[in-house]
mmCIF file of C-alpha atoms in Angstrom:
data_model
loop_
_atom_site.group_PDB
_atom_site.id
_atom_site.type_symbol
_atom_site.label_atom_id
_atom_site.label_comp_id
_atom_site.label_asym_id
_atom_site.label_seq_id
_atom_site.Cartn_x
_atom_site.Cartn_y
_atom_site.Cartn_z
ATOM 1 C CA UNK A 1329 0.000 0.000 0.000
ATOM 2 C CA UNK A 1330 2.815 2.376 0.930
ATOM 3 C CA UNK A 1331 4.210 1.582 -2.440
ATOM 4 C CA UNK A 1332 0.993 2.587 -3.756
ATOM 5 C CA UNK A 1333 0.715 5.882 -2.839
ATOM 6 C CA UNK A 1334 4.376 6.572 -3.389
ATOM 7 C CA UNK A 1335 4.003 5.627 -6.680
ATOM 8 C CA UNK A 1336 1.199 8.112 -7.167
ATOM 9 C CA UNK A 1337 3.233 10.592 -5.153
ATOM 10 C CA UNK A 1338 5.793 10.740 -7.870
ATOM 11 C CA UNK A 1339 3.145 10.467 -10.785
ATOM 12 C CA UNK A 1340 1.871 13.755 -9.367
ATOM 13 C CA UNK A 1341 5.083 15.482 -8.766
ATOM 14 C CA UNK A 1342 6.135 14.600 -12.308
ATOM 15 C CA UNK A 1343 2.759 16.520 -13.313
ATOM 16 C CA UNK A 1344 3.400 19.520 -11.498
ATOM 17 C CA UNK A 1345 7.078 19.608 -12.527
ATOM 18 C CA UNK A 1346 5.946 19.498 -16.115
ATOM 19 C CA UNK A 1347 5.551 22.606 -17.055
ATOM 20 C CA UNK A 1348 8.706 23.768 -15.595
ATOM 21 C CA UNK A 1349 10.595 21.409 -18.013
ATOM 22 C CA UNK A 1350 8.535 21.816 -20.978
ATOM 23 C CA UNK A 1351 8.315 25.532 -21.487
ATOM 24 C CA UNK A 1352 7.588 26.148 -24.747
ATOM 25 C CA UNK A 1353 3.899 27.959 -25.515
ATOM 26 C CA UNK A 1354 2.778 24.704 -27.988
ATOM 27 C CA UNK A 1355 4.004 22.287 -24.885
ATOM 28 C CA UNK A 1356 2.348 24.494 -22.599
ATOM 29 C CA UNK A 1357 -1.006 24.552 -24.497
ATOM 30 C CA UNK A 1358 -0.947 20.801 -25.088
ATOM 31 C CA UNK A 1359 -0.670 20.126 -20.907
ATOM 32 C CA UNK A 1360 -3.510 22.219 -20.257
ATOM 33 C CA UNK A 1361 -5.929 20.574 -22.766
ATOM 34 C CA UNK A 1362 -4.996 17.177 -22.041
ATOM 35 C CA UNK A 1363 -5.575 17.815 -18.059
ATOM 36 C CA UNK A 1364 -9.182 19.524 -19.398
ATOM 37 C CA UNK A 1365 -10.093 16.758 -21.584
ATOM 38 C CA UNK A 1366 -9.429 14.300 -18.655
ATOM 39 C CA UNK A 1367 -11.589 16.279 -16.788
ATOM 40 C CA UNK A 1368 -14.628 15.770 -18.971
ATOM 41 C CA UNK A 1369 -13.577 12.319 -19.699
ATOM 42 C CA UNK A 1370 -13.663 11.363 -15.858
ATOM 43 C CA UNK A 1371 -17.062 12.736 -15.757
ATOM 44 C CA UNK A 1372 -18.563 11.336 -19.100
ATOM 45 C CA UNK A 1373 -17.166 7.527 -17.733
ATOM 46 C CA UNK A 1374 -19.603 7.650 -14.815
ATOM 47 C CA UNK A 1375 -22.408 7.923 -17.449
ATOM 48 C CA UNK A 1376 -21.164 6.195 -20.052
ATOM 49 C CA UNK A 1377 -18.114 3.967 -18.511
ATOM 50 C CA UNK A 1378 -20.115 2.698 -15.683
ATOM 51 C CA UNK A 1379 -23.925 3.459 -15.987
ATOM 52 C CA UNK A 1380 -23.311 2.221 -19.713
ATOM 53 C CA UNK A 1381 -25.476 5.119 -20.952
ATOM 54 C CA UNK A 1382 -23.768 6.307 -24.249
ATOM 55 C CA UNK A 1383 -24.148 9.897 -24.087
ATOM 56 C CA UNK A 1384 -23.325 12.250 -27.283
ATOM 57 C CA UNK A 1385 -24.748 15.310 -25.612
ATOM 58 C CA UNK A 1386 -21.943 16.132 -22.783
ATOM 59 C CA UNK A 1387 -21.376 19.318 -24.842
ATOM 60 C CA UNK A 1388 -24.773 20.539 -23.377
ATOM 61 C CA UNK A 1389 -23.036 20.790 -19.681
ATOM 62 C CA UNK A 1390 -19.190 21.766 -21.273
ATOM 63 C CA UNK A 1391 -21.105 24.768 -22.367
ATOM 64 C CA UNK A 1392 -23.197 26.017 -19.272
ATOM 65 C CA UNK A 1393 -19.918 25.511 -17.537
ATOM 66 C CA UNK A 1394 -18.254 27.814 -20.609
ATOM 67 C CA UNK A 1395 -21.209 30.474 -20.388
ATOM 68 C CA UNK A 1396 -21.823 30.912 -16.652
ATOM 69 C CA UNK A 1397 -18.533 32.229 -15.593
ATOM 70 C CA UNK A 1398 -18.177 34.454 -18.601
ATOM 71 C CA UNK A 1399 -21.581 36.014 -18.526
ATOM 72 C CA UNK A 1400 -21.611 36.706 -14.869
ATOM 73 C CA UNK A 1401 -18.326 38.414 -15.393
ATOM 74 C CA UNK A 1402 -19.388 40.320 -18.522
ATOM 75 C CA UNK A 1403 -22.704 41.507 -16.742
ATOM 76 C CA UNK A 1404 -22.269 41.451 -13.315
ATOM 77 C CA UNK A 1405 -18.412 40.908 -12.448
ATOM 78 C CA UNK A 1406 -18.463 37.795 -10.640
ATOM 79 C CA UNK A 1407 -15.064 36.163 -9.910
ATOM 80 C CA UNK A 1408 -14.784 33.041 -11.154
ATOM 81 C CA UNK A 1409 -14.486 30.740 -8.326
ATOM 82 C CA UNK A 1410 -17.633 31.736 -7.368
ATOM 83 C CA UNK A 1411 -19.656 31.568 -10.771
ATOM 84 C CA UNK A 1412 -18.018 27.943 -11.496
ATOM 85 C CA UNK A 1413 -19.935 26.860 -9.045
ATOM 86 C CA UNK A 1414 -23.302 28.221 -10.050
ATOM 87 C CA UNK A 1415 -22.063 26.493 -13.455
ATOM 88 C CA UNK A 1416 -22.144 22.982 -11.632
ATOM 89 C CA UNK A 1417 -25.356 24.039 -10.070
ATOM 90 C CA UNK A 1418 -26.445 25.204 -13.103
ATOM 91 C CA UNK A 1419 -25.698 21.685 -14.451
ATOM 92 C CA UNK A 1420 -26.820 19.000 -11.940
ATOM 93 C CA UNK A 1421 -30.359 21.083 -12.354
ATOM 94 C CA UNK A 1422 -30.507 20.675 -15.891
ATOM 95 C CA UNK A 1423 -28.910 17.433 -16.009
ATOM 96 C CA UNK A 1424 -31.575 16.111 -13.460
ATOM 97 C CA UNK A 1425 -34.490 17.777 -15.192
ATOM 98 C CA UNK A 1426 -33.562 16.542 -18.619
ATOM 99 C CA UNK A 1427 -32.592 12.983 -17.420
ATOM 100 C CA UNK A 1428 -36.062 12.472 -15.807
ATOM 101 C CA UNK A 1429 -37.413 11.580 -19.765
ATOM 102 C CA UNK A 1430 -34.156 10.756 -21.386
ATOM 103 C CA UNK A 1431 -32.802 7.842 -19.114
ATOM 104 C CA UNK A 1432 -35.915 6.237 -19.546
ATOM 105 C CA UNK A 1433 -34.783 5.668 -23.225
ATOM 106 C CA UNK A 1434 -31.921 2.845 -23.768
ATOM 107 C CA UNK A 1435 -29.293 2.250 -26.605
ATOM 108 C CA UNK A 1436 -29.211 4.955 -29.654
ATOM 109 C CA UNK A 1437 -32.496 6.295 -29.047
ATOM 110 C CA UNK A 1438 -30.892 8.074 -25.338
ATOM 111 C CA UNK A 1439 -27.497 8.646 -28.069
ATOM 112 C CA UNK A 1440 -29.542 10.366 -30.605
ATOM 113 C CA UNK A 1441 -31.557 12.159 -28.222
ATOM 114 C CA UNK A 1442 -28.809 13.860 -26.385
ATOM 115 C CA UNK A 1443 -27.557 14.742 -29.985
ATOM 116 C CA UNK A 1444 -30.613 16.746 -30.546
ATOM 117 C CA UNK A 1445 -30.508 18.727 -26.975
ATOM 118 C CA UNK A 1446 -27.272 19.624 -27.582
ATOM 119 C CA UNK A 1447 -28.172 21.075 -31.076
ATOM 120 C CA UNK A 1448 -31.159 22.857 -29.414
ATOM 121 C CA UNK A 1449 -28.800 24.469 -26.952
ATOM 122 C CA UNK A 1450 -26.452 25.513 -29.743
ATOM 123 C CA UNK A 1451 -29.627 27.844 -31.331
ATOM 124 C CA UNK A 1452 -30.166 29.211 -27.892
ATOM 125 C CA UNK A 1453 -27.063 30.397 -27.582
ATOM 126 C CA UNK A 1454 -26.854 31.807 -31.169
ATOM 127 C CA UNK A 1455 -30.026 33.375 -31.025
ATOM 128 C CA UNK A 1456 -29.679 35.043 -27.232
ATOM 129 C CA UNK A 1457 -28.281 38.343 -27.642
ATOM 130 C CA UNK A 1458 -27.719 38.746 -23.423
ATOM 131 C CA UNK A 1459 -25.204 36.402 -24.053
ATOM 132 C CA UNK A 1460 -23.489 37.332 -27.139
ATOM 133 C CA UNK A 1461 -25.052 35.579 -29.854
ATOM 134 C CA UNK A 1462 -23.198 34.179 -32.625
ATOM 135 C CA UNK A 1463 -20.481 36.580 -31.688
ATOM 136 C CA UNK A 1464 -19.693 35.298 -28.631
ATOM 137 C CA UNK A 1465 -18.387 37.365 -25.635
ATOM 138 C CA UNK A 1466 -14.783 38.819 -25.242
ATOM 139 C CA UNK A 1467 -14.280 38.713 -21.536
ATOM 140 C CA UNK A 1468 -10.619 40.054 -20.985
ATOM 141 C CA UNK A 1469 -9.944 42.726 -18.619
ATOM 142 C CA UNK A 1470 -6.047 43.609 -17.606
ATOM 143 C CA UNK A 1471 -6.818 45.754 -14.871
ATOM 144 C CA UNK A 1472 -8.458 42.885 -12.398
ATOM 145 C CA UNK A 1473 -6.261 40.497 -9.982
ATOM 146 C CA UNK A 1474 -5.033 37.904 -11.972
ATOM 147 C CA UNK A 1475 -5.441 35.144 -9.429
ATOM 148 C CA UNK A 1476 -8.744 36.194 -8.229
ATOM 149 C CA UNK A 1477 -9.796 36.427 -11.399
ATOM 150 C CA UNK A 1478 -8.477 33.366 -12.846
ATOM 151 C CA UNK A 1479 -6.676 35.978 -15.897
ATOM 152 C CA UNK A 1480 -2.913 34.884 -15.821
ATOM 153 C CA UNK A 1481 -0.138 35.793 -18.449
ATOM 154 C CA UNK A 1482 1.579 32.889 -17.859
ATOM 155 C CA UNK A 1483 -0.385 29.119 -19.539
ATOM 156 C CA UNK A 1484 1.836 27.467 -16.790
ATOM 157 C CA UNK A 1485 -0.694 28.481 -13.758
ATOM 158 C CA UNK A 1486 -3.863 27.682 -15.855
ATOM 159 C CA UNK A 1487 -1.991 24.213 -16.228
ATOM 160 C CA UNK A 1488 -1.345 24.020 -12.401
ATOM 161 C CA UNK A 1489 -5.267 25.387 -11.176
ATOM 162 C CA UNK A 1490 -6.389 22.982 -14.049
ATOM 163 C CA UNK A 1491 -4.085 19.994 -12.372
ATOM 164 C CA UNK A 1492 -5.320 20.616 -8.935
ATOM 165 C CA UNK A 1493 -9.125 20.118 -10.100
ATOM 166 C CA UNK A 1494 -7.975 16.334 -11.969
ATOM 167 C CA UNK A 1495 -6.054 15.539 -9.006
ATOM 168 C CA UNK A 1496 -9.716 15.854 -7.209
ATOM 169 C CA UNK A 1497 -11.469 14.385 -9.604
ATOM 170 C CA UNK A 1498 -8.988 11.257 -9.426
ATOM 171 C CA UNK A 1499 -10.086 11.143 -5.734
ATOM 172 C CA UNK A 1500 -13.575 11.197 -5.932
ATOM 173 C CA UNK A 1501 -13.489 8.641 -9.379
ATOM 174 C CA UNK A 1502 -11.317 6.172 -7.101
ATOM 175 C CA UNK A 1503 -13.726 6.371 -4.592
ATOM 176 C CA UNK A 1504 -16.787 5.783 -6.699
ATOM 177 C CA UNK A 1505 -15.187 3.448 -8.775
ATOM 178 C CA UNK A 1506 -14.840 0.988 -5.578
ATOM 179 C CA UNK A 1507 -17.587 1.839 -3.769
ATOM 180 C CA UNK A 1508 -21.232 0.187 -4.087
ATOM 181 C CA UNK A 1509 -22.550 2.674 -6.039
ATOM 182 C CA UNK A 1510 -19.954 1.786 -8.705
ATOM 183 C CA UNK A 1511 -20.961 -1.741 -8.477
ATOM 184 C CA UNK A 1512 -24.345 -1.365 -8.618
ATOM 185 C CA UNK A 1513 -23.487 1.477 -12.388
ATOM 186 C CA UNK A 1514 -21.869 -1.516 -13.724
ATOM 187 C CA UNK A 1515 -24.517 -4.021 -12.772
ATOM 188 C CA UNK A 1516 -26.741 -1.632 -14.679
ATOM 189 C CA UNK A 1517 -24.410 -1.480 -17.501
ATOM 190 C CA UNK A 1518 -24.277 -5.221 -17.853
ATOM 191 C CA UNK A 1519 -28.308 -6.003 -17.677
ATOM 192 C CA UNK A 1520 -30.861 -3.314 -16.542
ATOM 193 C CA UNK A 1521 -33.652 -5.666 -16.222
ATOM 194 C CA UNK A 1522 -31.176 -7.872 -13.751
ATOM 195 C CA UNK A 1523 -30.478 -4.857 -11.827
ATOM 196 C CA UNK A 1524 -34.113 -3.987 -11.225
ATOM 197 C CA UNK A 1525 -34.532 -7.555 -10.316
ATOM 198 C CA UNK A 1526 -31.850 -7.350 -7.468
ATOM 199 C CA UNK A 1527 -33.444 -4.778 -6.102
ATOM 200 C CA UNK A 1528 -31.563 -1.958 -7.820
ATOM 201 C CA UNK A 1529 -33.124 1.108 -8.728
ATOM 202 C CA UNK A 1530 -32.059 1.978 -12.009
ATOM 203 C CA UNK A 1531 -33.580 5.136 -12.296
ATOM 204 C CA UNK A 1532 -32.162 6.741 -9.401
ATOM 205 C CA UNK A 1533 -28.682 5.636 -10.322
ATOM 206 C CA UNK A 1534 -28.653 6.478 -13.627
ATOM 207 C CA UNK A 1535 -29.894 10.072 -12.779
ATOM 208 C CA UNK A 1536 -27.007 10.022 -9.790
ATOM 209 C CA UNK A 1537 -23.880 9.180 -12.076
ATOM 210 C CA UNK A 1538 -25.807 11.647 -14.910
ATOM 211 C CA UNK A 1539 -25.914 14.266 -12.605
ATOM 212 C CA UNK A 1540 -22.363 13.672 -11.143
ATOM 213 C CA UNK A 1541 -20.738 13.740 -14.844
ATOM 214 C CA UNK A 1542 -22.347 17.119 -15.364
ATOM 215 C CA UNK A 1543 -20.311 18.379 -12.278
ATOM 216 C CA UNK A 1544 -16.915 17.509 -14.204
ATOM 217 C CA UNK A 1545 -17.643 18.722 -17.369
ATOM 218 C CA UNK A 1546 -19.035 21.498 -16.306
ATOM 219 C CA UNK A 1547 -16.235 22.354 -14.071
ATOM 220 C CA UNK A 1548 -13.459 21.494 -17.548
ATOM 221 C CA UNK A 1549 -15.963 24.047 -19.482
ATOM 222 C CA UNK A 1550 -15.142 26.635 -17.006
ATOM 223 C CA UNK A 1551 -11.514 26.343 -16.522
ATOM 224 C CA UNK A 1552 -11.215 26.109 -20.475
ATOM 225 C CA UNK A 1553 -13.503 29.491 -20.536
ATOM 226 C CA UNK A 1554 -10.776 31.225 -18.222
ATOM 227 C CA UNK A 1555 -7.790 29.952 -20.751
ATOM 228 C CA UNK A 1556 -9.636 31.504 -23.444
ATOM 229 C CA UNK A 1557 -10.822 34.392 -22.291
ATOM 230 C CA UNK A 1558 -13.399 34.362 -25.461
ATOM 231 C CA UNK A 1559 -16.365 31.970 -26.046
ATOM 232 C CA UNK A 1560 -18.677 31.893 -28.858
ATOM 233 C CA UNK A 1561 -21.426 28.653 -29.376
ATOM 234 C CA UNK A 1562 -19.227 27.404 -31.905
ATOM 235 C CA UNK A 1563 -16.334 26.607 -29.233
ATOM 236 C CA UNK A 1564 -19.160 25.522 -26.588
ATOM 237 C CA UNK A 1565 -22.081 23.209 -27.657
ATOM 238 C CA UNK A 1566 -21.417 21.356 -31.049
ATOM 239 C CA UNK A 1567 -20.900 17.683 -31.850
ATOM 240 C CA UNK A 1568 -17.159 17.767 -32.099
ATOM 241 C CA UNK A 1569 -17.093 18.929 -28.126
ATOM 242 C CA UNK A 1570 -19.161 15.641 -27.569
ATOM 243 C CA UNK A 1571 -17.546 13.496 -29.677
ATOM 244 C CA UNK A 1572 -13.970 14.573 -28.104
ATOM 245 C CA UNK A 1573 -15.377 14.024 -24.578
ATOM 246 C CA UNK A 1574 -16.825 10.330 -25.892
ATOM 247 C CA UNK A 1575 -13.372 9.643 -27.657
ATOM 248 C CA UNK A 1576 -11.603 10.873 -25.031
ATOM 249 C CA UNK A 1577 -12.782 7.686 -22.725
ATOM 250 C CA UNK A 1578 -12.887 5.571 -25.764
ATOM 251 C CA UNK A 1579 -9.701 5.687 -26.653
ATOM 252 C CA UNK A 1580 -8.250 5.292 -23.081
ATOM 253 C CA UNK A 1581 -10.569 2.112 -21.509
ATOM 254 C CA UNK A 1582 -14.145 2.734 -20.805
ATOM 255 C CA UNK A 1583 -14.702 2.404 -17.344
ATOM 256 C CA UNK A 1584 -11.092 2.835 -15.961
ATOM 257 C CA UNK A 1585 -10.448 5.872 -13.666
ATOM 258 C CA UNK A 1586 -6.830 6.553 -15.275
ATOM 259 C CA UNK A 1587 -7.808 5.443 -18.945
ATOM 260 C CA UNK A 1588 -9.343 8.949 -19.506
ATOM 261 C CA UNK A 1589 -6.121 11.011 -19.116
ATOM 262 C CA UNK A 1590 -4.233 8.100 -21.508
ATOM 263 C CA UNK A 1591 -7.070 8.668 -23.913
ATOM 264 C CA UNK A 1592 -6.658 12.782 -23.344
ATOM 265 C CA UNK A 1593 -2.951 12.427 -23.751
ATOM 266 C CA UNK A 1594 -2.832 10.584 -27.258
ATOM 267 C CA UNK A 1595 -5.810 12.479 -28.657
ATOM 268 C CA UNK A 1596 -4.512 15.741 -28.032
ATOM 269 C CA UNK A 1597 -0.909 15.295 -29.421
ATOM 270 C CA UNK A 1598 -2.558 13.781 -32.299
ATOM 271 C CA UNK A 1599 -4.653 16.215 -32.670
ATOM 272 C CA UNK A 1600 -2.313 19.600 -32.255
ATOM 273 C CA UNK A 1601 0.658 17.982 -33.985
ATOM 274 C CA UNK A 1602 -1.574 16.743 -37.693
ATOM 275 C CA UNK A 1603 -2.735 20.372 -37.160
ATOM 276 C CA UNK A 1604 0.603 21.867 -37.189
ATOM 277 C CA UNK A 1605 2.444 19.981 -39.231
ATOM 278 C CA UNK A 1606 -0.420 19.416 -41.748
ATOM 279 C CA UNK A 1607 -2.662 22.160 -41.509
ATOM 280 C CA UNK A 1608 -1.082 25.011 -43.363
ATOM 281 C CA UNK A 1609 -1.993 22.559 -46.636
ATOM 282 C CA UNK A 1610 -5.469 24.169 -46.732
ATOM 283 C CA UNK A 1611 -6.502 20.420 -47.972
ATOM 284 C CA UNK A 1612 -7.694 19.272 -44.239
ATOM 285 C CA UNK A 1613 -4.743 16.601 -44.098
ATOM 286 C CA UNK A 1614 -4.731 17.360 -40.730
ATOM 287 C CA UNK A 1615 -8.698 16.135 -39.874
ATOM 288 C CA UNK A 1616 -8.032 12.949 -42.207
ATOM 289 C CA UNK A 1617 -4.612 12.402 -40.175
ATOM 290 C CA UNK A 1618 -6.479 12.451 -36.781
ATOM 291 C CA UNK A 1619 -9.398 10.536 -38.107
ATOM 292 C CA UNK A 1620 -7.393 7.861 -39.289
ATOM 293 C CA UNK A 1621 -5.029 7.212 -36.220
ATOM 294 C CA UNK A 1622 -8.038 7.582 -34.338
ATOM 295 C CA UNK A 1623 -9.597 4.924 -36.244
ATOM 296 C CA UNK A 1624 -6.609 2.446 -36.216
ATOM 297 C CA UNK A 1625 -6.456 3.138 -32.573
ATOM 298 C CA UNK A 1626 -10.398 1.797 -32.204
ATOM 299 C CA UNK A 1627 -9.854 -0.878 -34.083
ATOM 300 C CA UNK A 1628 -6.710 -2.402 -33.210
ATOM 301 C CA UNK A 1629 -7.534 -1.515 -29.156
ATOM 302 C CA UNK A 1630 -10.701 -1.876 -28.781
ATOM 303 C CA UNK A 1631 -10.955 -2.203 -24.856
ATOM 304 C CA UNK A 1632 -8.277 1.161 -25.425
ATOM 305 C CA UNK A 1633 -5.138 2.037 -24.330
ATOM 306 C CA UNK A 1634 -5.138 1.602 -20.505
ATOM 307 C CA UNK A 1635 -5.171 -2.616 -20.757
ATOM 308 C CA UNK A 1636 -2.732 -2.275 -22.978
ATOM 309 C CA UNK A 1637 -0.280 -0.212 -20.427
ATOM 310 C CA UNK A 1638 -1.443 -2.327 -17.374
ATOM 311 C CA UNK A 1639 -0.309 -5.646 -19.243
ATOM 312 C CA UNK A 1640 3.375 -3.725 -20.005
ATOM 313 C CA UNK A 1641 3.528 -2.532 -16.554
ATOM 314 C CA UNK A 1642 2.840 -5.985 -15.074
ATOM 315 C CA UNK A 1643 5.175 -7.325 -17.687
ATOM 316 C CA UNK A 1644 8.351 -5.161 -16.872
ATOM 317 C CA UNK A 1645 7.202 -6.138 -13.189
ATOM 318 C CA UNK A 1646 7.773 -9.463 -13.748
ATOM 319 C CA UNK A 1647 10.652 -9.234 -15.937
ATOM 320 C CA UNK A 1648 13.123 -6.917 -13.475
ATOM 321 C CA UNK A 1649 11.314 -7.211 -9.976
ATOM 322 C CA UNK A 1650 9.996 -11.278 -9.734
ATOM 323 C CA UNK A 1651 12.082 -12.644 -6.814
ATOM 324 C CA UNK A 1652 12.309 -16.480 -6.674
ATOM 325 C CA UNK A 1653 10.679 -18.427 -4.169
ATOM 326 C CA UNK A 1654 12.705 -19.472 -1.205
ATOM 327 C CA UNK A 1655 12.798 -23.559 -1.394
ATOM 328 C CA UNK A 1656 10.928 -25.108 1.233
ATOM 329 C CA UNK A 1657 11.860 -28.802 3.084
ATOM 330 C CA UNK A 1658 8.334 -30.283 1.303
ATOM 331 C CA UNK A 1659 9.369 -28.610 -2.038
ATOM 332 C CA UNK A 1660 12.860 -30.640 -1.645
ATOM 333 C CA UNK A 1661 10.881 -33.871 -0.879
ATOM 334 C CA UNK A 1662 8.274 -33.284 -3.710
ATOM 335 C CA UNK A 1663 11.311 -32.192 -5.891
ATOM 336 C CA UNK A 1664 12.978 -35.746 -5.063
ATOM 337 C CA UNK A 1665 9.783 -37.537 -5.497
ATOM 338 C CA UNK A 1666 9.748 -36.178 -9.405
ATOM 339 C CA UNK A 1667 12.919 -37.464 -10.398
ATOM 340 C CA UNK A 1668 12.807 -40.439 -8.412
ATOM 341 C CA UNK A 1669 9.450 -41.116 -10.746
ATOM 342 C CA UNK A 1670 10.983 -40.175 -14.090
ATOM 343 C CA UNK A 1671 14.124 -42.108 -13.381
#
């Protein structure tokens, strides 16, 4: 156990060194969005990971968590430590109210109907002038306190505030993933009518681990609001947004707590490096880069990335740190017994 933690100790200190080793503005930029993205991905896996219920709509709570801190600084001022949480309000509400009819559907139909709330939200947003419109809102103001404010100059303190909000949402993941709430999201996820039968109330748990993945990706919509400084609907609520959070999970193991920052990590480099080194074509080499690798990756892993690392961990395990067994007097005497068979 002691080894455990230490382990994680120096997983963490690694992350917070980071940034201090890689200091270029690209390097910088790709940390942050692969903590953010592991944010949402963590969340999403409760839903979809454990619960089983595959939602494409996530983009829905990534963009009240966008809006709410940016509006109530635009109108009203509100620091943002503050207005992130009435984002996660915001978003257990709404993810409550619109999970009372939606989790009663099962398979595509819940998919496609989160598809078309998300759309729906999109039109809001372009069509509510209050909140920018199609124009979005420029929230930027130099003269305020950069920490209370969340405003820094530097992308290396977004990276660390963004680190310290995965770090808790490891915790709490960990927690649920071994608790009997977990249990009883995977029992779901393996037969709903089972579930019921055990005395398992779907329902209620299914709304639970929808509401609690609108807390995380809410919470990744408003630290990625602060980085930007900007927000239009375009950035906020469309299919891509969803799509990353689902792929995101995907690609890293689906229903793992650590296979969402694996999956964060390899989408995000694939992602920003087709784009730079393929982008300037014009031709969109880039998107059919990404698509492919990210097909390849599906394919070829389909349970994703994180049983592939476990199995190489245990391997090198075995391979540098297996001790032989000491040799007991009865493994002599059974040892003895063998040859004195064979010969």
């Amino acid at each position: 156990m002691m080894k455990k933690y230490l382990s994680k100790l120096i997983l963490l200190l690694i992350a917070v060194m980071l940034p201090l080793v890689l200091t270029s503005t690209l390097e910088q930029h790709i940390l942050f969005l692969i903590v953010i993205w592991s944010i949402a991905g963590i969340g999403w896996n409760f839903i979809g990971g454990y619960a089983g219920q595959v939602s494409i709509g996530h983009a829905l709570f990534f963009a009240i968590g966008i809006y709410t801190p940016s509006a109530l600084f635009h109108l009203f001022h509100v620091v943002p430590w503050v207005s992130m949480v009435i984002g996660v309000i915001l978003s257990v509400i709404c993810a409550n109210l619109i999970g009372i009819p939606l989790l009663r559907l099962r398979g595509p139909q819940f998919s496609i109907a989160t598809m078309a709330v998300v759309e729906c939200m999109r039109t809001i947003l372009i069509n509510t002038k209050v909140l920018g419109g199609s124009a979005g809102i420029d929230f930027l103001n130099k003269k305020v306190n950069p920490y209370l404010y969340m405003q820094f100059t530097n992308k290396r303190e977004y990276y660390w505030v963004a680190l310290a909000f995965l770090v808790a949402a490891i915790a709490i993941a960990s927690h649920v993933d071994k608790s009997k709430f977990g249990y009883n999201l995977r029992c779901i996820a393996g037969n709903e009518m089972a579930a019921e039968s055990v005395g398992i109330n779907t329902s209620k748990y299914k709304s639970l681990a929808f509401m609690l993945s609108a807390v995380f990706v809410s919470v990744a919509g408003s630290l990625y609001a602060q980085y930007l400084l900007y927000i239009d609907p375009y950035i906020s609520s469309t299919m891509s947004v969803s799509l990353m959070i689902v792929l995101v999970v995907v690609m890293g193991g689906v229903g793992t707590v650590y296979g969402s920052i694996i999956g964060a990590t390899v989408l995000v480099m694939i992602s920003q490096y087709t784009r730079i080194y393929f982008g300037g074509t014009g031709t969109g080499i880039d998107l059919i880069l990404y698509g492919g690798l990210v097909i390849i990756v599906v394919l070829f892993l389909p349970h994703g990335v994180m049983p592939l690392l476990e199995r190489c961990v245990k391997w090198i395990a075995a391979l540098f740190f297996k001790k032989k067994a000491p040799v007991t007097e009865e493994a002599e005497v059974s040892e003895a017994e063998k040859k004195g068979a064979v010969n």
